PDB file of C-alpha atoms in Angstrom:
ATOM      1  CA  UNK A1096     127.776 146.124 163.852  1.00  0.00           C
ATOM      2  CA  UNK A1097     124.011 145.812 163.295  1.00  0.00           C
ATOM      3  CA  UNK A1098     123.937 144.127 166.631  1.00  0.00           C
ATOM      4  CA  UNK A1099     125.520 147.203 168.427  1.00  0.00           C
ATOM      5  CA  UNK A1100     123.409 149.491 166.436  1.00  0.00           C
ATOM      6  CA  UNK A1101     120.019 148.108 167.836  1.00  0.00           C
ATOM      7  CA  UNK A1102     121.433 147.564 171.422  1.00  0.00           C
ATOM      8  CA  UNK A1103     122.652 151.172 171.119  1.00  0.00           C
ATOM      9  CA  UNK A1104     119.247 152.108 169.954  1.00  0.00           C
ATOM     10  CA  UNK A1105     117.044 150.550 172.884  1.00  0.00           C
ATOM     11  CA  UNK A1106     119.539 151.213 175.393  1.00  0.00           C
ATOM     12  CA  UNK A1107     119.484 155.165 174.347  1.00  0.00           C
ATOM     13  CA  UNK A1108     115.724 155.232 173.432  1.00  0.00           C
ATOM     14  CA  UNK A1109     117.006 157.289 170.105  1.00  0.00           C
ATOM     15  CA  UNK A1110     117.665 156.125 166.336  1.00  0.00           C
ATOM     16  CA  UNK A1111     121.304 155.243 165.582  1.00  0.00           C
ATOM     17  CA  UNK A1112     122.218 156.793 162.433  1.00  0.00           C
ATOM     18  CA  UNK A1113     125.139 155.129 161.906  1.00  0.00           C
ATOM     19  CA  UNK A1114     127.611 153.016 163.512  1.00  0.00           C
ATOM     20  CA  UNK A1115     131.522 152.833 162.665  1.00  0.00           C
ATOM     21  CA  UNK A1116     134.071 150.436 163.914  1.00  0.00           C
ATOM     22  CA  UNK A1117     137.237 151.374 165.427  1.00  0.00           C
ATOM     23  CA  UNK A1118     138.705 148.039 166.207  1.00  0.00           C
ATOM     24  CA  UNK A1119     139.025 146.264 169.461  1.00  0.00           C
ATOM     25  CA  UNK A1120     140.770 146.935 172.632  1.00  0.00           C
ATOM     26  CA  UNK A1121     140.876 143.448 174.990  1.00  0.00           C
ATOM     27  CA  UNK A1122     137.497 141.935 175.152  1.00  0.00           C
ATOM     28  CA  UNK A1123     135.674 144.934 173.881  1.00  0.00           C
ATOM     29  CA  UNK A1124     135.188 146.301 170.148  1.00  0.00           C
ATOM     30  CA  UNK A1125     135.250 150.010 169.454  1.00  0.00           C
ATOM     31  CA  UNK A1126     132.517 152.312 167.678  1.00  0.00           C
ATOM     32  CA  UNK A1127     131.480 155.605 166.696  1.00  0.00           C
ATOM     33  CA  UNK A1128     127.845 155.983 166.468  1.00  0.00           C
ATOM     34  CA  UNK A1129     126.228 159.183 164.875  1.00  0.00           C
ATOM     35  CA  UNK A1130     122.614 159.302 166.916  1.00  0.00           C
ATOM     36  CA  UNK A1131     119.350 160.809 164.753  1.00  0.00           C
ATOM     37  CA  UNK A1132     119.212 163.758 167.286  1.00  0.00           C
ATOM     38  CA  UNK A1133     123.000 165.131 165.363  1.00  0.00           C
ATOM     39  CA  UNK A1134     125.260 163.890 168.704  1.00  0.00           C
ATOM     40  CA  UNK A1135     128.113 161.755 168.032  1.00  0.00           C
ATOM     41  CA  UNK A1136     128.905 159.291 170.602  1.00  0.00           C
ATOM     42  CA  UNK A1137     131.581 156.978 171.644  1.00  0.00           C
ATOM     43  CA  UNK A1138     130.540 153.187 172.118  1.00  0.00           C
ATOM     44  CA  UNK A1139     132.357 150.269 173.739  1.00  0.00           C
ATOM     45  CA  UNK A1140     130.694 147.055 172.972  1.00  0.00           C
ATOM     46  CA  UNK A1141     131.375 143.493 174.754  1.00  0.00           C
ATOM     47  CA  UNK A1142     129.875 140.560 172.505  1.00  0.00           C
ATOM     48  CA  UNK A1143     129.677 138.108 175.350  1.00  0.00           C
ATOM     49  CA  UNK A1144     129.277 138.085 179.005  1.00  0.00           C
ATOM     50  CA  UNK A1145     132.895 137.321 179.927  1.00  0.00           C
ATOM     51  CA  UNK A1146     133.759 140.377 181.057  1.00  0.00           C
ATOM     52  CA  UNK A1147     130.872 140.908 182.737  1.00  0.00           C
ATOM     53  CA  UNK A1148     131.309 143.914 185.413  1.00  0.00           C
ATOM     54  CA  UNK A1149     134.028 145.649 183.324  1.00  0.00           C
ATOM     55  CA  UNK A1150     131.812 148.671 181.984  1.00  0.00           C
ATOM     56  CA  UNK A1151     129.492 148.734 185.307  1.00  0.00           C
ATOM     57  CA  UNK A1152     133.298 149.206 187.015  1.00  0.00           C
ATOM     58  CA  UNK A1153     134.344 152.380 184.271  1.00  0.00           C
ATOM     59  CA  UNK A1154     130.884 154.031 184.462  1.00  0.00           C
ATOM     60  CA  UNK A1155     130.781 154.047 188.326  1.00  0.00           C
ATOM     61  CA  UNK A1156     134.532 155.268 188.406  1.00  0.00           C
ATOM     62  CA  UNK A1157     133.965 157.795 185.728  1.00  0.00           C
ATOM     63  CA  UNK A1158     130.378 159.048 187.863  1.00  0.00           C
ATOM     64  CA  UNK A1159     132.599 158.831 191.229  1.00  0.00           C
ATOM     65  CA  UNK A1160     135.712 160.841 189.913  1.00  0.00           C
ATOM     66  CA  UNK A1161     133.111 163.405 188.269  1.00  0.00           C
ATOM     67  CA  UNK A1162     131.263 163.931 191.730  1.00  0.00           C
ATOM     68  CA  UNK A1163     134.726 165.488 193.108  1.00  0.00           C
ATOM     69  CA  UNK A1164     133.746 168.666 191.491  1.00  0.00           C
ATOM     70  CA  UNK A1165     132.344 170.739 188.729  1.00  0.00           C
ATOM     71  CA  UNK A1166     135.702 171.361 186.473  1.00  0.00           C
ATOM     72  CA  UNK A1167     136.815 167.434 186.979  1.00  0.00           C
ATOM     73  CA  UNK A1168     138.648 166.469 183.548  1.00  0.00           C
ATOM     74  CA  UNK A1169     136.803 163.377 183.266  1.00  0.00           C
ATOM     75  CA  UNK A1170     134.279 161.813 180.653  1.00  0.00           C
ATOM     76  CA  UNK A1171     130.709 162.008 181.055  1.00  0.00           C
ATOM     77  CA  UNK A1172     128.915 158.997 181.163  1.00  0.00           C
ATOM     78  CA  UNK A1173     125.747 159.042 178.353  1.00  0.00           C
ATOM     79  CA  UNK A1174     124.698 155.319 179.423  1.00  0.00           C
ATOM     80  CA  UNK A1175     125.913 152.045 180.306  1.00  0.00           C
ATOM     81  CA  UNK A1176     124.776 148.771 180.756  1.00  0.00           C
ATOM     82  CA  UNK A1177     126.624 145.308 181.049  1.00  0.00           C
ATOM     83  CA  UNK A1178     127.364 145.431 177.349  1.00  0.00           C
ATOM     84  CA  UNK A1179     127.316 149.056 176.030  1.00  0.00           C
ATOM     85  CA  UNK A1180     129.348 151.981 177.851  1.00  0.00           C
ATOM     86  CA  UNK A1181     128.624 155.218 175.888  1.00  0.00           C
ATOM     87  CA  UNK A1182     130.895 158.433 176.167  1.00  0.00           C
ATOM     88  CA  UNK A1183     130.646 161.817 174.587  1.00  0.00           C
ATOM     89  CA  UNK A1184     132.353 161.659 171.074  1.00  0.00           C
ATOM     90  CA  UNK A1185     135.610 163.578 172.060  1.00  0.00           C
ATOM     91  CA  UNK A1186     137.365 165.723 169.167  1.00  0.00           C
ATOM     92  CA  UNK A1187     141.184 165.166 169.421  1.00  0.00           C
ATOM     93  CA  UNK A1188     143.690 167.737 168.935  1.00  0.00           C
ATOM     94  CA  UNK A1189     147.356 168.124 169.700  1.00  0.00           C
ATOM     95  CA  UNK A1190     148.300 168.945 173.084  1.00  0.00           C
ATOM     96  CA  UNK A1191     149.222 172.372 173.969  1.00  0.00           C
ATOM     97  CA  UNK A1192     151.453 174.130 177.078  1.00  0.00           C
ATOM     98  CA  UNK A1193     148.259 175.495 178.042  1.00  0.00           C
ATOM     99  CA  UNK A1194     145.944 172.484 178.009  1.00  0.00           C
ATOM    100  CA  UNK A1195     148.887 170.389 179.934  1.00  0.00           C
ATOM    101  CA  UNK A1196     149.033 173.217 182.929  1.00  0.00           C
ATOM    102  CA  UNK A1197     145.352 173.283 182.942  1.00  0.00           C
ATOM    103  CA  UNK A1198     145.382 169.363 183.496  1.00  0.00           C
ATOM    104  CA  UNK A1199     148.009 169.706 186.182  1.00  0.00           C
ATOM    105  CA  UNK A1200     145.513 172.088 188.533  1.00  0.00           C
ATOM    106  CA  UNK A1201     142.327 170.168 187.425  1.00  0.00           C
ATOM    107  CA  UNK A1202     144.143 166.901 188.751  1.00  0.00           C
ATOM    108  CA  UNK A1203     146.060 168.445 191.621  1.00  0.00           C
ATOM    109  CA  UNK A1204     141.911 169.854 192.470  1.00  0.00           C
ATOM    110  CA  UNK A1205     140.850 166.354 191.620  1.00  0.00           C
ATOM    111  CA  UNK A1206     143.057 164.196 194.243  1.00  0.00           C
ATOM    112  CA  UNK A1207     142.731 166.663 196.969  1.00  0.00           C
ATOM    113  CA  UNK A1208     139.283 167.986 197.499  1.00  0.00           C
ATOM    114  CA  UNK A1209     136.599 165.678 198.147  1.00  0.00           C
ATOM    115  CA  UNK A1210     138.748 162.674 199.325  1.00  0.00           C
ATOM    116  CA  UNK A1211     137.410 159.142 200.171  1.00  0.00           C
ATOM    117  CA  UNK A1212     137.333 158.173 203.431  1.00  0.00           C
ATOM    118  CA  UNK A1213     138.932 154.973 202.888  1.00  0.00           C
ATOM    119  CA  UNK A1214     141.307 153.105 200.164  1.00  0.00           C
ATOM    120  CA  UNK A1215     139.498 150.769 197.806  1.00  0.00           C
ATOM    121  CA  UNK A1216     136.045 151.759 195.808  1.00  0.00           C
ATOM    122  CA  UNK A1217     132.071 150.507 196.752  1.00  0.00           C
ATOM    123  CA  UNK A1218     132.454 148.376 193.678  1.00  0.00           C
ATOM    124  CA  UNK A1219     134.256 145.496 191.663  1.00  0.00           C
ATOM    125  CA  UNK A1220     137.077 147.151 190.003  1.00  0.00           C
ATOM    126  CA  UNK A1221     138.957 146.376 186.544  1.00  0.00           C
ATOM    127  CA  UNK A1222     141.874 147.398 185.085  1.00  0.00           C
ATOM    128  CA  UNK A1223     142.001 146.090 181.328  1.00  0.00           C
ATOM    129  CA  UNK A1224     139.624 143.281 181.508  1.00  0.00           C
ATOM    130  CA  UNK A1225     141.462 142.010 184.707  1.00  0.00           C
ATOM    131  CA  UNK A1226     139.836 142.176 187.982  1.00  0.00           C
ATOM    132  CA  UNK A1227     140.661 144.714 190.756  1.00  0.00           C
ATOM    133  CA  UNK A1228     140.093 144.216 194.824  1.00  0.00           C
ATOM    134  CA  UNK A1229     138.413 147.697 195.683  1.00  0.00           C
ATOM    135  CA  UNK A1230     137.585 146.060 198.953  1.00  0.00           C
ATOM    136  CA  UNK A1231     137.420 149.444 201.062  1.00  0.00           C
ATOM    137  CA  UNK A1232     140.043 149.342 204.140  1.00  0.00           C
ATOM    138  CA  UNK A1233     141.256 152.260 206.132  1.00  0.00           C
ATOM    139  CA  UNK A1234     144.416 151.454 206.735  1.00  0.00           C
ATOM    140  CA  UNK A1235     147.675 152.819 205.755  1.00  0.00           C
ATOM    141  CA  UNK A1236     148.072 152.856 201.951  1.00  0.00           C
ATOM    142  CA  UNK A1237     151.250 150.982 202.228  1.00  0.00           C
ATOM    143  CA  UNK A1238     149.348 147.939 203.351  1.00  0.00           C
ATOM    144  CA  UNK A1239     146.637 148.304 201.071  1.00  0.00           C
ATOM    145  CA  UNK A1240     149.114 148.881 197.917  1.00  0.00           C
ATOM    146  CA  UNK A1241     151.013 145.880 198.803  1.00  0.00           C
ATOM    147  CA  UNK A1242     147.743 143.323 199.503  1.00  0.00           C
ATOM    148  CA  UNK A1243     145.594 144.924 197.095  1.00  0.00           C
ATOM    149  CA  UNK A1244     147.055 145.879 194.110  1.00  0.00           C
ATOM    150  CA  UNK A1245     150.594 143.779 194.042  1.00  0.00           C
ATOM    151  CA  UNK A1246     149.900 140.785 195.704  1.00  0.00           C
ATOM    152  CA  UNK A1247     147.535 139.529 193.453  1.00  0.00           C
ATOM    153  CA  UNK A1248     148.967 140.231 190.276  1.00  0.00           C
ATOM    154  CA  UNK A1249     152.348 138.374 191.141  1.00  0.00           C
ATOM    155  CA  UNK A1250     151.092 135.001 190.632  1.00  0.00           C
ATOM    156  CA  UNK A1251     149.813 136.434 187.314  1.00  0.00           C
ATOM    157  CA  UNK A1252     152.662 137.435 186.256  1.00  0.00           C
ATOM    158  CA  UNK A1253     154.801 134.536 187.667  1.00  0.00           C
ATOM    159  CA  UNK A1254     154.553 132.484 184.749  1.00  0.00           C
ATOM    160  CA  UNK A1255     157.036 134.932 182.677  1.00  0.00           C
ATOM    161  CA  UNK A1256     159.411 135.817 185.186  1.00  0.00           C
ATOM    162  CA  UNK A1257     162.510 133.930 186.486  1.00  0.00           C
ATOM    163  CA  UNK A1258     161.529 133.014 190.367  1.00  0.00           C
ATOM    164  CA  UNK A1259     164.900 135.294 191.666  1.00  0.00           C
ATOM    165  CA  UNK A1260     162.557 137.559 190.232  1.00  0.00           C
ATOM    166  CA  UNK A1261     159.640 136.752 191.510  1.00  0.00           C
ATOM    167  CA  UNK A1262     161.326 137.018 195.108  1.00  0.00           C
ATOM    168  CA  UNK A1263     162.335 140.374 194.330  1.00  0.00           C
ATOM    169  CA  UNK A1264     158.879 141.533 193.635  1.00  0.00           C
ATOM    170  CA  UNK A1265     157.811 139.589 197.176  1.00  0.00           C
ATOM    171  CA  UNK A1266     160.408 141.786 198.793  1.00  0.00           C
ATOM    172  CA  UNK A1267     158.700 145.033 197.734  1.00  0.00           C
ATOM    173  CA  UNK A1268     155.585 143.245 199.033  1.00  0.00           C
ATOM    174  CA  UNK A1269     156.893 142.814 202.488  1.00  0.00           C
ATOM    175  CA  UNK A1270     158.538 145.915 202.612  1.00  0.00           C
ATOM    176  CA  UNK A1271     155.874 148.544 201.587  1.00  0.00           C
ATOM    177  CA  UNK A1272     155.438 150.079 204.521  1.00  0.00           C
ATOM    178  CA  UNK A1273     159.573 151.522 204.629  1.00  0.00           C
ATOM    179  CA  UNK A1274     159.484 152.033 200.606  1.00  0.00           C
ATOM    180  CA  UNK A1275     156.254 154.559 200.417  1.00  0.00           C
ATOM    181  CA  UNK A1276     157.057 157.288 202.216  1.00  0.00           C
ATOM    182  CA  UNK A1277     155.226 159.828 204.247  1.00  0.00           C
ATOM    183  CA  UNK A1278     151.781 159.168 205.122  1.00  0.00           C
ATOM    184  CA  UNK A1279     149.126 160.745 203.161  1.00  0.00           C
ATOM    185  CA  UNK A1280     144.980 160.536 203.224  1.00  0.00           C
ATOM    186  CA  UNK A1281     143.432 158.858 200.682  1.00  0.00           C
ATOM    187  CA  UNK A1282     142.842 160.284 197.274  1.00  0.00           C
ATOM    188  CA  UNK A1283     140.384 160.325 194.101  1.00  0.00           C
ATOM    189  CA  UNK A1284     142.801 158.534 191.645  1.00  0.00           C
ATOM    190  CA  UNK A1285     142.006 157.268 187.989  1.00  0.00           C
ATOM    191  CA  UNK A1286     144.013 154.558 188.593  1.00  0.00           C
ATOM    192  CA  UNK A1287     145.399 154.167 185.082  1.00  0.00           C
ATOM    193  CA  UNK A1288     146.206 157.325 183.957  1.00  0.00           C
ATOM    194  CA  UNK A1289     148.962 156.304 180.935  1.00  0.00           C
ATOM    195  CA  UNK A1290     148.749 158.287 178.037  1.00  0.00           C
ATOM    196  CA  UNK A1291     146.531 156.535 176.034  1.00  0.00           C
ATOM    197  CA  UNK A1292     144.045 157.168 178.694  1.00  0.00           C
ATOM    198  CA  UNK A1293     143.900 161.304 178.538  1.00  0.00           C
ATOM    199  CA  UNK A1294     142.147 162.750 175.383  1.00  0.00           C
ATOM    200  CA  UNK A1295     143.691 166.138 174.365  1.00  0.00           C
ATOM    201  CA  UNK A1296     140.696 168.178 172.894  1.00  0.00           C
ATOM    202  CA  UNK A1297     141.932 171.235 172.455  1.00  0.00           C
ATOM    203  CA  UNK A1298     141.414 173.506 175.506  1.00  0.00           C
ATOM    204  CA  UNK A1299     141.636 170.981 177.785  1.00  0.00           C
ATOM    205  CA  UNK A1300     142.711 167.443 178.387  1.00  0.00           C
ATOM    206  CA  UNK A1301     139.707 164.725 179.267  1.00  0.00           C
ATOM    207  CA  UNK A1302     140.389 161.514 181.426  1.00  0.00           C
ATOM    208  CA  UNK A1303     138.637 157.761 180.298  1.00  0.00           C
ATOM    209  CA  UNK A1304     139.452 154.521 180.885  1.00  0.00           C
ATOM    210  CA  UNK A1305     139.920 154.783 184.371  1.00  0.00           C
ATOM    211  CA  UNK A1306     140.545 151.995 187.117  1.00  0.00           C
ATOM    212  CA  UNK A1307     139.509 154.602 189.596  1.00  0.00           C
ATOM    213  CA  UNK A1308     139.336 154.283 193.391  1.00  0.00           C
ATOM    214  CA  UNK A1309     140.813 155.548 196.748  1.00  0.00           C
ATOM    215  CA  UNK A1310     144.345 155.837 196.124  1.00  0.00           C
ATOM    216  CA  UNK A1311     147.421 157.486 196.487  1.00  0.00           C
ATOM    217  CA  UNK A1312     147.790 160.801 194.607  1.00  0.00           C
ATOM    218  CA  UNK A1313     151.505 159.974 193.265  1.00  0.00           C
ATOM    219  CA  UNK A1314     150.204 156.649 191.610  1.00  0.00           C
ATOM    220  CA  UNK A1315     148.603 159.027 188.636  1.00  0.00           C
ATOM    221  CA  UNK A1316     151.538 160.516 188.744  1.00  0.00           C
ATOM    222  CA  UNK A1317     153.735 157.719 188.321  1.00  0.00           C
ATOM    223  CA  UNK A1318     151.569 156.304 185.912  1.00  0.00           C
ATOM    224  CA  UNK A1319     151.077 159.194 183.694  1.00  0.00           C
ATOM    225  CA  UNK A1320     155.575 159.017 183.743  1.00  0.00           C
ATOM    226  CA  UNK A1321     155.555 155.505 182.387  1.00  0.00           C
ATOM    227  CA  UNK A1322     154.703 155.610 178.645  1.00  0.00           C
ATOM    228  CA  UNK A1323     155.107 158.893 178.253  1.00  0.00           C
ATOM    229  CA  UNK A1324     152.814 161.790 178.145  1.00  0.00           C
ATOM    230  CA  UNK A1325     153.308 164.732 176.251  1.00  0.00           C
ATOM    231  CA  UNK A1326     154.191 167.793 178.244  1.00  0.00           C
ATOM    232  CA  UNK A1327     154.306 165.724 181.163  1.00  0.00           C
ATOM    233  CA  UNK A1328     157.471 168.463 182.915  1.00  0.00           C
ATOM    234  CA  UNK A1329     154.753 171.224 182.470  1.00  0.00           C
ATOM    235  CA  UNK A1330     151.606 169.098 183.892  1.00  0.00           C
ATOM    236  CA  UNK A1331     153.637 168.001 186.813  1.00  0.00           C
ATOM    237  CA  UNK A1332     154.813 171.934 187.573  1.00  0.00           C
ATOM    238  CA  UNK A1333     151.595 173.095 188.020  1.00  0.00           C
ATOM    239  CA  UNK A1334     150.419 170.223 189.908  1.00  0.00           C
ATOM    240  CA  UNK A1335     153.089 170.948 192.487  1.00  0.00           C
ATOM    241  CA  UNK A1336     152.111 174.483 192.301  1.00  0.00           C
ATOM    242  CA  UNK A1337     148.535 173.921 192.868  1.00  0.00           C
ATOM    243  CA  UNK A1338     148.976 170.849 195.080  1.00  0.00           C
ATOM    244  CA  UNK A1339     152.579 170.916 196.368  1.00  0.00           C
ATOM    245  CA  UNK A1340     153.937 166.729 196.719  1.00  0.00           C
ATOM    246  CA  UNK A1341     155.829 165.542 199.650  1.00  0.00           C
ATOM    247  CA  UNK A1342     159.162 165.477 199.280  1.00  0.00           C
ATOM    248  CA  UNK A1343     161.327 162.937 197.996  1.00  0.00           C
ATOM    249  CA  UNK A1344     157.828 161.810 195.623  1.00  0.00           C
ATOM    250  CA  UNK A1345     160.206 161.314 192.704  1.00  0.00           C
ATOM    251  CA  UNK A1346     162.092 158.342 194.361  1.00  0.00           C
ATOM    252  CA  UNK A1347     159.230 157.041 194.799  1.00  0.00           C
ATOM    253  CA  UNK A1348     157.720 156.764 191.044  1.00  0.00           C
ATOM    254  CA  UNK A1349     159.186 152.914 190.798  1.00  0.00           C
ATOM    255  CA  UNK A1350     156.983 151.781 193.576  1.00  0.00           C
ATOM    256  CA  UNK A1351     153.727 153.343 192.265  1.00  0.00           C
ATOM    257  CA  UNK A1352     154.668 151.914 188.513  1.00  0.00           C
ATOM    258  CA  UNK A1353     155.003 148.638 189.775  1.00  0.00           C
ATOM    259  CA  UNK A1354     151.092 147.704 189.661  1.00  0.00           C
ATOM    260  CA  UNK A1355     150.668 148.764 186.225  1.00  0.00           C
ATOM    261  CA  UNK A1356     153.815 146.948 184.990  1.00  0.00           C
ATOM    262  CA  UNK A1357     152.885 143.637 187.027  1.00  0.00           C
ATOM    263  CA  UNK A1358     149.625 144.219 184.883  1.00  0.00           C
ATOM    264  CA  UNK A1359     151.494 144.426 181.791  1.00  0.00           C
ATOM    265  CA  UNK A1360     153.163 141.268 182.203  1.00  0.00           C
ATOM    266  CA  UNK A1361     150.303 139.136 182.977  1.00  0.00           C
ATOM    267  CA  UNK A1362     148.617 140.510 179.944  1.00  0.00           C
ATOM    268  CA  UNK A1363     151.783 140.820 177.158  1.00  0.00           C
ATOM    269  CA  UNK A1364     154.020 138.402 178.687  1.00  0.00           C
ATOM    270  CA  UNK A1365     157.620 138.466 179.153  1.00  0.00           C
ATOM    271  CA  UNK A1366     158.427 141.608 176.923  1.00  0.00           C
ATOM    272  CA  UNK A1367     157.718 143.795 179.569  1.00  0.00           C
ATOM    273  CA  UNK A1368     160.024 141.899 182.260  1.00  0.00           C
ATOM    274  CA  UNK A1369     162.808 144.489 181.990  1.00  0.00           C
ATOM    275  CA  UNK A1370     160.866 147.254 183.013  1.00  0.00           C
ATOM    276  CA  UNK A1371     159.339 145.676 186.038  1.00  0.00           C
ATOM    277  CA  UNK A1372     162.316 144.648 187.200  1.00  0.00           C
ATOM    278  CA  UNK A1373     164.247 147.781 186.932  1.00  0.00           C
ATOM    279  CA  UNK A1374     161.655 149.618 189.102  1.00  0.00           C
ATOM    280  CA  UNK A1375     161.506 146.903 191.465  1.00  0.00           C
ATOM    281  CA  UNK A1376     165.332 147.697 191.655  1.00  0.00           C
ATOM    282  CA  UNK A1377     164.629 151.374 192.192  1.00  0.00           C
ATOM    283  CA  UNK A1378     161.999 150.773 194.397  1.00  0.00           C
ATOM    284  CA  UNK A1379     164.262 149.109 196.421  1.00  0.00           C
ATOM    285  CA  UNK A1380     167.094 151.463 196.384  1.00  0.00           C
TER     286      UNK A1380
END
């Protein structure tokens, strides 16, 4: 830690009172820092290069998601550099029926006012410590989904699946463009919005971690379905209120959760085969 402490220190031109470790999340340690001027701050630390980009990618999706609008429920960004990102400390306390609604408008504001022009993101993306192609592309999402964000995880995740199921996955690839549904414009999406990644403070629920870009709105929805977030029947309601969702956008969770679980095999392995398969079943129909 005394290493984090001083790069902390010159990269926020302030004495670090004290630094305390939170353990380690992929190639990345975990810290809160108490600064000399009383603020608590939240510090992820990479002690090589070799995931260079990664914090450069969550500071410029966390700034980008933020610039939608002036009750966004995203993290500030205190500083970054290519081995620091710094974030508000964030007080955690249960979630509530009215923080969840809350989230549900502030989300349902997020993805539909002050839309991207384009799929994709101006920068490298990561999700985890895995690399992302934000290449920018106004096409139809279908296309983009399927080239961008399947595509190139299959050969990742290759290695642990059977190849009938490999194929399967390939067939979702090929057939995007019937399996998404109607069209809609691009949206402001986190990108990985599972629970882990939405900080219940009280009042209000706060988004981090994101793999943010141009998107499709029902991808944070899907995502936000697949390990469960608390009170997710009540978020979802006033999301539809605020934001009403095409119909039919339920079918259609499978497809959207099939990036994330691709993801999850390539990174855990072959415990998460099940669950990829049986939404590239449902996907299917």
């Amino acid at each position: 830690m005394p290493g984090v402490r001083s790069r902390l220190a010159r990269l926020l031109g302030t004495d670090v009172a004290s630094v305390h470790d939170l353990g380690a999340s992929h190639a990345w340690t975990l810290h809160r820092a108490s600064l000399a001027d009383g603020r608590d701050v939240f510090v992820k630390a990479l002690g090589d290069s070799s995931s260079a980009g990664v914090f450069a990618a969550e500071a410029a999706g966390l700034r980008w998601l933020g610039a939608a609008g002036p009750d966004v429920p995203v993290a500030e960004v205190v500083a970054a550099d290519e081995r620091l990102l710094v974030l508000p400390w964030l007080p955690s306390a249960p979630p509530g029926p009215a923080a969840a609604e809350r989230l549900g408008r502030e989300l349902a504001a997020l993805h539909t006012t002050s839309r991207p022009d384009v799929y994709g993101a101006p920068w490298p993306g990561f999700i985890a410590d895995l690399p992302l192609d934000n290449t920018p592309d106004d096409r139809p999402w279908p296309r983009w989904y399927a080239e961008r964000r399947l595509a190139p995880f299959v050969p990742l995740a290759a290695p642990h699946l059977p190849a009938a199921d490999v194929r399967l996955v390939e067939r979702v690839v090929d057939e995007a463009e019937s399996l998404a549904g109607p069209s809609e414009p691009p949206s402001r999406i986190h990108g990985d919005l599972w629970s882990g990644n939405v900080r219940w403070t009280g009042e209000r629920a706060v988004l981090i971690d994101p793999a943010a870009h141009g998107g499709h709105r029902e991808t944070d929805l899907a995502m936000m379905a697949l390990f469960g977030t608390p009170l997710l029947d009540r978020i979802l309601a006033a999301y539809d209120e605020a934001a009403p969702l095409a119909a039919g956008w339920r079918a259609r969770v499978p497809l959207h959760q099939l990036h994330p679980l691709l993801v999850h095999v390539a990174l855990f392995g072959g415990s998460y085969r099940a669950s990829l398969m049986d939404a590239v079943r449902a996907a299917l129909g």
